[in-house]
Amino acid sequence: MMLTHVVDAYLAKQRSLGTRFESAEVLLRRFCRAMGNRDIGEVTPEAVAEFLQGKGSLSAAWMAAI
């Protein structure tokens, strides 16, 4: 199954449950773009950790959410 299909299905399920999911959706879409449209089995924990680490320090918005 492709990563984008997994993310689309997850977001559709969350919406069907009435969850407001805008910021998480943005993050998941960025992750999909960063990984490329690949099979979900090809996404490694190292790639996820690298994406989450980002490029630079955490923003004020991230600090407020923590």
mmCIF file of C-alpha atoms in Angstrom:
data_model
loop_
_atom_site.group_PDB
_atom_site.id
_atom_site.type_symbol
_atom_site.label_atom_id
_atom_site.label_comp_id
_atom_site.label_asym_id
_atom_site.label_seq_id
_atom_site.Cartn_x
_atom_site.Cartn_y
_atom_site.Cartn_z
ATOM 1 C CA MET A 1 0.000 0.000 0.000
ATOM 2 C CA MET A 2 1.311 3.436 -0.889
ATOM 3 C CA LEU A 3 2.088 6.003 1.811
ATOM 4 C CA THR A 4 -0.304 8.578 0.370
ATOM 5 C CA HIS A 5 -3.149 6.031 0.399
ATOM 6 C CA VAL A 6 -2.487 5.219 4.051
ATOM 7 C CA VAL A 7 -2.468 8.909 4.994
ATOM 8 C CA ASP A 8 -5.626 9.591 2.960
ATOM 9 C CA ALA A 9 -7.438 6.674 4.623
ATOM 10 C CA TYR A 10 -6.318 7.762 8.098
ATOM 11 C CA LEU A 11 -7.442 11.348 7.540
ATOM 12 C CA ALA A 12 -10.785 10.222 6.088
ATOM 13 C CA LYS A 13 -11.403 8.039 9.138
ATOM 14 C CA GLN A 14 -10.560 10.875 11.529
ATOM 15 C CA ARG A 15 -12.911 13.227 9.643
ATOM 16 C CA SER A 16 -15.694 10.627 9.697
ATOM 17 C CA LEU A 17 -15.350 10.518 13.484
ATOM 18 C CA GLY A 18 -15.755 14.284 13.623
ATOM 19 C CA THR A 19 -12.158 15.011 14.536
ATOM 20 C CA ARG A 20 -10.836 18.443 13.651
ATOM 21 C CA PHE A 21 -7.530 17.544 12.128
ATOM 22 C CA GLU A 22 -6.179 20.536 10.197
ATOM 23 C CA SER A 23 -2.695 20.877 11.697
ATOM 24 C CA ALA A 24 -2.066 17.121 11.748
ATOM 25 C CA GLU A 25 -3.235 16.913 8.147
ATOM 26 C CA VAL A 26 -0.720 19.571 7.113
ATOM 27 C CA LEU A 27 2.055 17.695 8.916
ATOM 28 C CA LEU A 28 1.104 14.357 7.356
ATOM 29 C CA ARG A 29 0.924 15.899 3.869
ATOM 30 C CA ARG A 30 4.399 17.409 4.361
ATOM 31 C CA PHE A 31 5.656 14.020 5.461
ATOM 32 C CA CYS A 32 4.213 12.430 2.300
ATOM 33 C CA ARG A 33 5.935 15.035 0.132
ATOM 34 C CA ALA A 34 9.232 14.533 1.961
ATOM 35 C CA MET A 35 9.082 10.729 1.621
ATOM 36 C CA GLY A 36 7.715 10.654 -1.908
ATOM 37 C CA ASN A 37 4.913 8.341 -2.970
ATOM 38 C CA ARG A 38 6.464 5.064 -1.896
ATOM 39 C CA ASP A 39 5.232 1.822 -0.443
ATOM 40 C CA ILE A 40 4.517 2.133 3.280
ATOM 41 C CA GLY A 41 6.939 -0.731 3.944
ATOM 42 C CA GLU A 42 9.787 1.368 2.548
ATOM 43 C CA VAL A 43 9.337 4.118 5.145
ATOM 44 C CA THR A 44 12.003 3.513 7.777
ATOM 45 C CA PRO A 45 12.062 4.658 11.400
ATOM 46 C CA GLU A 46 15.227 6.584 10.550
ATOM 47 C CA ALA A 47 13.426 8.497 7.783
ATOM 48 C CA VAL A 48 10.589 9.364 10.179
ATOM 49 C CA ALA A 49 13.052 10.527 12.846
ATOM 50 C CA GLU A 50 14.904 12.661 10.295
ATOM 51 C CA PHE A 51 11.650 14.270 9.154
ATOM 52 C CA LEU A 52 10.571 14.966 12.728
ATOM 53 C CA GLN A 53 13.933 16.477 13.605
ATOM 54 C CA GLY A 54 13.515 18.974 10.787
ATOM 55 C CA LYS A 55 15.934 21.644 9.725
ATOM 56 C CA GLY A 56 16.606 23.939 12.642
ATOM 57 C CA SER A 57 15.174 24.694 16.021
ATOM 58 C CA LEU A 58 11.566 24.262 17.074
ATOM 59 C CA SER A 59 9.255 27.186 16.426
ATOM 60 C CA ALA A 60 7.304 29.025 19.107
ATOM 61 C CA ALA A 61 4.154 27.195 17.949
ATOM 62 C CA TRP A 62 5.813 23.826 18.588
ATOM 63 C CA MET A 63 7.009 24.967 22.006
ATOM 64 C CA ALA A 64 3.491 26.088 22.952
ATOM 65 C CA ALA A 65 2.095 22.690 21.915
ATOM 66 C CA ILE A 66 4.570 20.764 24.057
#
